[in-house]
């Protein structure tokens, strides 16, 4: 069990009016009533889904649980009624929705009446999204058809049990010879459609962690201590006022401390060398130092993943902060799309965002172009331009052109001493200007890419310092 204190919601009124034997449904499908009766006797349930309230790791939650033994967990009209009631109850009580899914899809014996329930579910999900309430899904074996395409793939965070069949196409309707891996939890994770595959013995803890981070109210209540790093050249109060002009009243995420070099570079080329130094702290070190604990999302929901961008939510000084962190590699389109997904989810849930900028630039190989690099970068720019919740950005290494700028919040960017930001790499600039290799260092100086140059130019708001040893 992943929950405590489960209390089932009252069944829709018409469920109490059933006469025995059950009728054959809206299509008059011969034997449908008898099949439902057998399912009831076999499972002890009146429908294929059970809905109610429960606690997961102490967080009150609306729970949706499918009973696959009841006609394959299929969705019919009364299943839709129960799901509508669950989402409405979540909005009334301002609770998250957790769906434990195991379904073969819509119920054939009810025809289009069953299929149309997907629209009802989608409408309810949209209302809960608009209300800023999180939705989590756990996909079990199997999760196919409309159940996957609504409650599953439509959730904010999607977890799966190992080896589960997951996909829109069920096992009996797939193309002949189709690779079964594409329809597995592991295959869907690799394709960017899931956030994690979680063993059963870890599911309760993982769900609890996510709910504590994302649930509104006391589960993620802010701590009064929101102190951040010291900065040079900027009013530290600006860190907390970054989102004052936004629709949200959320307090900005405090700045991380600098973890690497303490001295500013003397030349532009020194700045490049410091940022490219393999010994320099990367995103993982900053995330470990900043967060007490965290959970990560994975994938762009468009068929791709990028391990060079880490995104998720963590707890910092008693508050939940969303993060999108570049890891020092060229960012692929899936990385930009995952970061955009993270930013928009944080905006909807009213959570502050921290971005860590560190990339030589966007990937520019043919595969990246085919995957829509330009569109992915454009969407990231749009997300940061329109986000209502405050975003705090820190340049922790290389700032390579538009690929780095895409995760730098406008007017809310700070820098570490061992970083640089440039319109183009010094080597590329020299090549475009038809200068020889010996001119690269002078070109780096001309570009004015050092942290102190960026401060003078008004590109960054300040230069962060290491933690005070005292």
PDB file of N, CA, C and O in Angstrom, residues 371-409:
ATOM      1  N   UNK A 371      15.657  17.735 -34.909  1.00  0.00           N
ATOM      2  CA  UNK A 371      14.807  17.668 -33.708  1.00  0.00           C
ATOM      3  C   UNK A 371      14.228  19.027 -33.329  1.00  0.00           C
ATOM      4  O   UNK A 371      13.536  19.134 -32.314  1.00  0.00           O
ATOM      5  N   UNK A 372      14.511  20.055 -34.124  1.00  0.00           N
ATOM      6  CA  UNK A 372      13.902  21.357 -33.875  1.00  0.00           C
ATOM      7  C   UNK A 372      14.635  22.210 -32.869  1.00  0.00           C
ATOM      8  O   UNK A 372      14.011  22.782 -31.968  1.00  0.00           O
ATOM      9  N   UNK A 373      15.955  22.344 -33.003  1.00  0.00           N
ATOM     10  CA  UNK A 373      16.734  23.137 -32.054  1.00  0.00           C
ATOM     11  C   UNK A 373      16.221  24.568 -31.972  1.00  0.00           C
ATOM     12  O   UNK A 373      16.031  25.116 -30.876  1.00  0.00           O
ATOM     13  N   UNK A 374      15.991  25.188 -33.120  1.00  0.00           N
ATOM     14  CA  UNK A 374      15.535  26.575 -33.109  1.00  0.00           C
ATOM     15  C   UNK A 374      14.205  26.753 -32.407  1.00  0.00           C
ATOM     16  O   UNK A 374      14.029  27.674 -31.597  1.00  0.00           O
ATOM     17  N   UNK A 375      13.256  25.864 -32.691  1.00  0.00           N
ATOM     18  CA  UNK A 375      11.938  25.962 -32.064  1.00  0.00           C
ATOM     19  C   UNK A 375      12.020  25.723 -30.561  1.00  0.00           C
ATOM     20  O   UNK A 375      11.331  26.381 -29.768  1.00  0.00           O
ATOM     21  N   UNK A 376      12.878  24.769 -30.147  1.00  0.00           N
ATOM     22  CA  UNK A 376      13.017  24.470 -28.725  1.00  0.00           C
ATOM     23  C   UNK A 376      13.615  25.655 -27.969  1.00  0.00           C
ATOM     24  O   UNK A 376      13.185  25.994 -26.859  1.00  0.00           O
ATOM     25  N   UNK A 377      14.616  26.307 -28.568  1.00  0.00           N
ATOM     26  CA  UNK A 377      15.222  27.481 -27.934  1.00  0.00           C
ATOM     27  C   UNK A 377      14.220  28.632 -27.891  1.00  0.00           C
ATOM     28  O   UNK A 377      14.093  29.329 -26.877  1.00  0.00           O
ATOM     29  N   UNK A 378      13.491  28.814 -28.980  1.00  0.00           N
ATOM     30  CA  UNK A 378      12.481  29.873 -29.014  1.00  0.00           C
ATOM     31  C   UNK A 378      11.441  29.683 -27.920  1.00  0.00           C
ATOM     32  O   UNK A 378      11.014  30.648 -27.274  1.00  0.00           O
ATOM     33  N   UNK A 379      11.041  28.454 -27.692  1.00  0.00           N
ATOM     34  CA  UNK A 379      10.028  28.183 -26.672  1.00  0.00           C
ATOM     35  C   UNK A 379      10.578  28.433 -25.279  1.00  0.00           C
ATOM     36  O   UNK A 379       9.858  28.907 -24.387  1.00  0.00           O
ATOM     37  N   UNK A 380      11.877  28.142 -25.074  1.00  0.00           N
ATOM     38  CA  UNK A 380      12.490  28.436 -23.777  1.00  0.00           C
ATOM     39  C   UNK A 380      12.545  29.933 -23.528  1.00  0.00           C
ATOM     40  O   UNK A 380      12.251  30.407 -22.418  1.00  0.00           O
ATOM     41  N   UNK A 381      12.927  30.716 -24.551  1.00  0.00           N
ATOM     42  CA  UNK A 381      12.902  32.164 -24.416  1.00  0.00           C
ATOM     43  C   UNK A 381      11.492  32.647 -24.067  1.00  0.00           C
ATOM     44  O   UNK A 381      11.306  33.511 -23.205  1.00  0.00           O
ATOM     45  N   UNK A 382      10.494  32.097 -24.750  1.00  0.00           N
ATOM     46  CA  UNK A 382       9.111  32.516 -24.516  1.00  0.00           C
ATOM     47  C   UNK A 382       8.665  32.190 -23.097  1.00  0.00           C
ATOM     48  O   UNK A 382       7.958  32.976 -22.456  1.00  0.00           O
ATOM     49  N   UNK A 383       9.065  31.030 -22.593  1.00  0.00           N
ATOM     50  CA  UNK A 383       8.679  30.631 -21.235  1.00  0.00           C
ATOM     51  C   UNK A 383       9.238  31.606 -20.213  1.00  0.00           C
ATOM     52  O   UNK A 383       8.531  32.043 -19.293  1.00  0.00           O
ATOM     53  N   UNK A 384      10.509  31.972 -20.346  1.00  0.00           N
ATOM     54  CA  UNK A 384      11.106  32.895 -19.383  1.00  0.00           C
ATOM     55  C   UNK A 384      10.555  34.309 -19.550  1.00  0.00           C
ATOM     56  O   UNK A 384      10.484  35.078 -18.583  1.00  0.00           O
ATOM     57  N   UNK A 385      10.162  34.653 -20.765  1.00  0.00           N
ATOM     58  CA  UNK A 385       9.624  35.990 -20.993  1.00  0.00           C
ATOM     59  C   UNK A 385       8.221  36.160 -20.415  1.00  0.00           C
ATOM     60  O   UNK A 385       7.819  37.271 -20.073  1.00  0.00           O
ATOM     61  N   UNK A 386       7.482  35.073 -20.302  1.00  0.00           N
ATOM     62  CA  UNK A 386       6.082  35.163 -19.890  1.00  0.00           C
ATOM     63  C   UNK A 386       5.811  34.612 -18.502  1.00  0.00           C
ATOM     64  O   UNK A 386       4.698  34.723 -17.999  1.00  0.00           O
ATOM     65  N   UNK A 387       6.803  34.008 -17.875  1.00  0.00           N
ATOM     66  CA  UNK A 387       6.595  33.377 -16.573  1.00  0.00           C
ATOM     67  C   UNK A 387       6.184  34.426 -15.544  1.00  0.00           C
ATOM     68  O   UNK A 387       6.676  35.559 -15.534  1.00  0.00           O
ATOM     69  N   UNK A 388       5.240  34.077 -14.673  1.00  0.00           N
ATOM     70  CA  UNK A 388       4.759  34.986 -13.638  1.00  0.00           C
ATOM     71  C   UNK A 388       5.506  34.782 -12.323  1.00  0.00           C
ATOM     72  O   UNK A 388       5.685  35.716 -11.549  1.00  0.00           O
ATOM     73  N   UNK A 389       5.916  33.569 -12.054  1.00  0.00           N
ATOM     74  CA  UNK A 389       6.641  33.291 -10.820  1.00  0.00           C
ATOM     75  C   UNK A 389       8.091  33.770 -10.986  1.00  0.00           C
ATOM     76  O   UNK A 389       8.625  33.785 -12.093  1.00  0.00           O
ATOM     77  N   UNK A 390       8.747  34.214  -9.909  1.00  0.00           N
ATOM     78  CA  UNK A 390      10.103  34.754 -10.047  1.00  0.00           C
ATOM     79  C   UNK A 390      11.135  33.688 -10.402  1.00  0.00           C
ATOM     80  O   UNK A 390      11.075  32.559  -9.925  1.00  0.00           O
ATOM     81  N   UNK A 391      12.079  34.061 -11.246  1.00  0.00           N
ATOM     82  CA  UNK A 391      13.167  33.176 -11.666  1.00  0.00           C
ATOM     83  C   UNK A 391      14.489  33.807 -11.253  1.00  0.00           C
ATOM     84  O   UNK A 391      14.742  34.982 -11.523  1.00  0.00           O
ATOM     85  N   UNK A 392      15.323  33.031 -10.603  1.00  0.00           N
ATOM     86  CA  UNK A 392      16.677  33.449 -10.227  1.00  0.00           C
ATOM     87  C   UNK A 392      17.653  32.653 -11.081  1.00  0.00           C
ATOM     88  O   UNK A 392      17.595  31.420 -11.095  1.00  0.00           O
ATOM     89  N   UNK A 393      18.552  33.335 -11.806  1.00  0.00           N
ATOM     90  CA  UNK A 393      19.498  32.649 -12.685  1.00  0.00           C
ATOM     91  C   UNK A 393      20.929  32.935 -12.238  1.00  0.00           C
ATOM     92  O   UNK A 393      21.267  34.075 -11.913  1.00  0.00           O
ATOM     93  N   UNK A 394      21.742  31.892 -12.261  1.00  0.00           N
ATOM     94  CA  UNK A 394      23.147  32.030 -11.885  1.00  0.00           C
ATOM     95  C   UNK A 394      24.017  31.409 -12.965  1.00  0.00           C
ATOM     96  O   UNK A 394      23.862  30.231 -13.300  1.00  0.00           O
ATOM     97  N   UNK A 395      24.939  32.202 -13.503  1.00  0.00           N
ATOM     98  CA  UNK A 395      25.929  31.734 -14.470  1.00  0.00           C
ATOM     99  C   UNK A 395      27.067  31.096 -13.685  1.00  0.00           C
ATOM    100  O   UNK A 395      27.766  31.789 -12.941  1.00  0.00           O
ATOM    101  N   UNK A 396      27.231  29.779 -13.825  1.00  0.00           N
ATOM    102  CA  UNK A 396      28.219  29.064 -13.011  1.00  0.00           C
ATOM    103  C   UNK A 396      29.405  28.563 -13.828  1.00  0.00           C
ATOM    104  O   UNK A 396      30.309  27.936 -13.270  1.00  0.00           O
ATOM    105  N   UNK A 397      29.435  28.811 -15.124  1.00  0.00           N
ATOM    106  CA  UNK A 397      30.530  28.322 -15.956  1.00  0.00           C
ATOM    107  C   UNK A 397      30.509  28.999 -17.305  1.00  0.00           C
ATOM    108  O   UNK A 397      30.553  30.226 -17.410  1.00  0.00           O
ATOM    109  N   UNK A 398      30.390  28.201 -18.353  1.00  0.00           N
ATOM    110  CA  UNK A 398      30.378  28.768 -19.695  1.00  0.00           C
ATOM    111  C   UNK A 398      29.002  29.327 -20.050  1.00  0.00           C
ATOM    112  O   UNK A 398      27.978  28.687 -19.813  1.00  0.00           O
ATOM    113  N   UNK A 399      29.032  30.502 -20.641  1.00  0.00           N
ATOM    114  CA  UNK A 399      27.813  31.103 -21.156  1.00  0.00           C
ATOM    115  C   UNK A 399      27.958  31.224 -22.662  1.00  0.00           C
ATOM    116  O   UNK A 399      28.392  32.260 -23.171  1.00  0.00           O
ATOM    117  N   UNK A 400      27.621  30.164 -23.360  1.00  0.00           N
ATOM    118  CA  UNK A 400      27.835  30.103 -24.792  1.00  0.00           C
ATOM    119  C   UNK A 400      26.625  30.555 -25.588  1.00  0.00           C
ATOM    120  O   UNK A 400      25.708  29.768 -25.838  1.00  0.00           O
ATOM    121  N   UNK A 401      26.583  31.815 -25.937  1.00  0.00           N
ATOM    122  CA  UNK A 401      25.632  32.355 -26.895  1.00  0.00           C
ATOM    123  C   UNK A 401      24.174  32.090 -26.504  1.00  0.00           C
ATOM    124  O   UNK A 401      23.820  32.023 -25.332  1.00  0.00           O
ATOM    125  N   UNK A 402      23.312  31.923 -27.539  1.00  0.00           N
ATOM    126  CA  UNK A 402      21.878  31.791 -27.291  1.00  0.00           C
ATOM    127  C   UNK A 402      21.503  30.540 -26.529  1.00  0.00           C
ATOM    128  O   UNK A 402      20.496  30.510 -25.820  1.00  0.00           O
ATOM    129  N   UNK A 403      22.304  29.493 -26.633  1.00  0.00           N
ATOM    130  CA  UNK A 403      22.014  28.270 -25.894  1.00  0.00           C
ATOM    131  C   UNK A 403      22.086  28.469 -24.399  1.00  0.00           C
ATOM    132  O   UNK A 403      21.382  27.805 -23.635  1.00  0.00           O
ATOM    133  N   UNK A 404      22.952  29.383 -23.961  1.00  0.00           N
ATOM    134  CA  UNK A 404      23.034  29.715 -22.539  1.00  0.00           C
ATOM    135  C   UNK A 404      21.987  30.760 -22.167  1.00  0.00           C
ATOM    136  O   UNK A 404      21.343  30.673 -21.121  1.00  0.00           O
ATOM    137  N   UNK A 405      21.819  31.750 -23.041  1.00  0.00           N
ATOM    138  CA  UNK A 405      20.875  32.820 -22.748  1.00  0.00           C
ATOM    139  C   UNK A 405      19.448  32.313 -22.610  1.00  0.00           C
ATOM    140  O   UNK A 405      18.633  32.903 -21.896  1.00  0.00           O
ATOM    141  N   UNK A 406      19.133  31.188 -23.255  1.00  0.00           N
ATOM    142  CA  UNK A 406      17.775  30.650 -23.225  1.00  0.00           C
ATOM    143  C   UNK A 406      17.327  30.266 -21.823  1.00  0.00           C
ATOM    144  O   UNK A 406      16.127  30.186 -21.553  1.00  0.00           O
ATOM    145  N   UNK A 407      18.273  30.013 -20.901  1.00  0.00           N
ATOM    146  CA  UNK A 407      17.906  29.692 -19.512  1.00  0.00           C
ATOM    147  C   UNK A 407      18.306  30.792 -18.545  1.00  0.00           C
ATOM    148  O   UNK A 407      18.309  30.564 -17.327  1.00  0.00           O
ATOM    149  N   UNK A 408      18.638  31.968 -19.055  1.00  0.00           N
ATOM    150  CA  UNK A 408      18.997  33.092 -18.202  1.00  0.00           C
ATOM    151  C   UNK A 408      17.807  34.045 -18.110  1.00  0.00           C
ATOM    152  O   UNK A 408      17.377  34.610 -19.112  1.00  0.00           O
ATOM    153  N   UNK A 409      17.282  34.217 -16.919  1.00  0.00           N
ATOM    154  CA  UNK A 409      16.107  35.073 -16.744  1.00  0.00           C
ATOM    155  C   UNK A 409      16.457  36.514 -17.074  1.00  0.00           C
ATOM    156  O   UNK A 409      17.463  37.043 -16.585  1.00  0.00           O
TER     157      UNK A 409
END
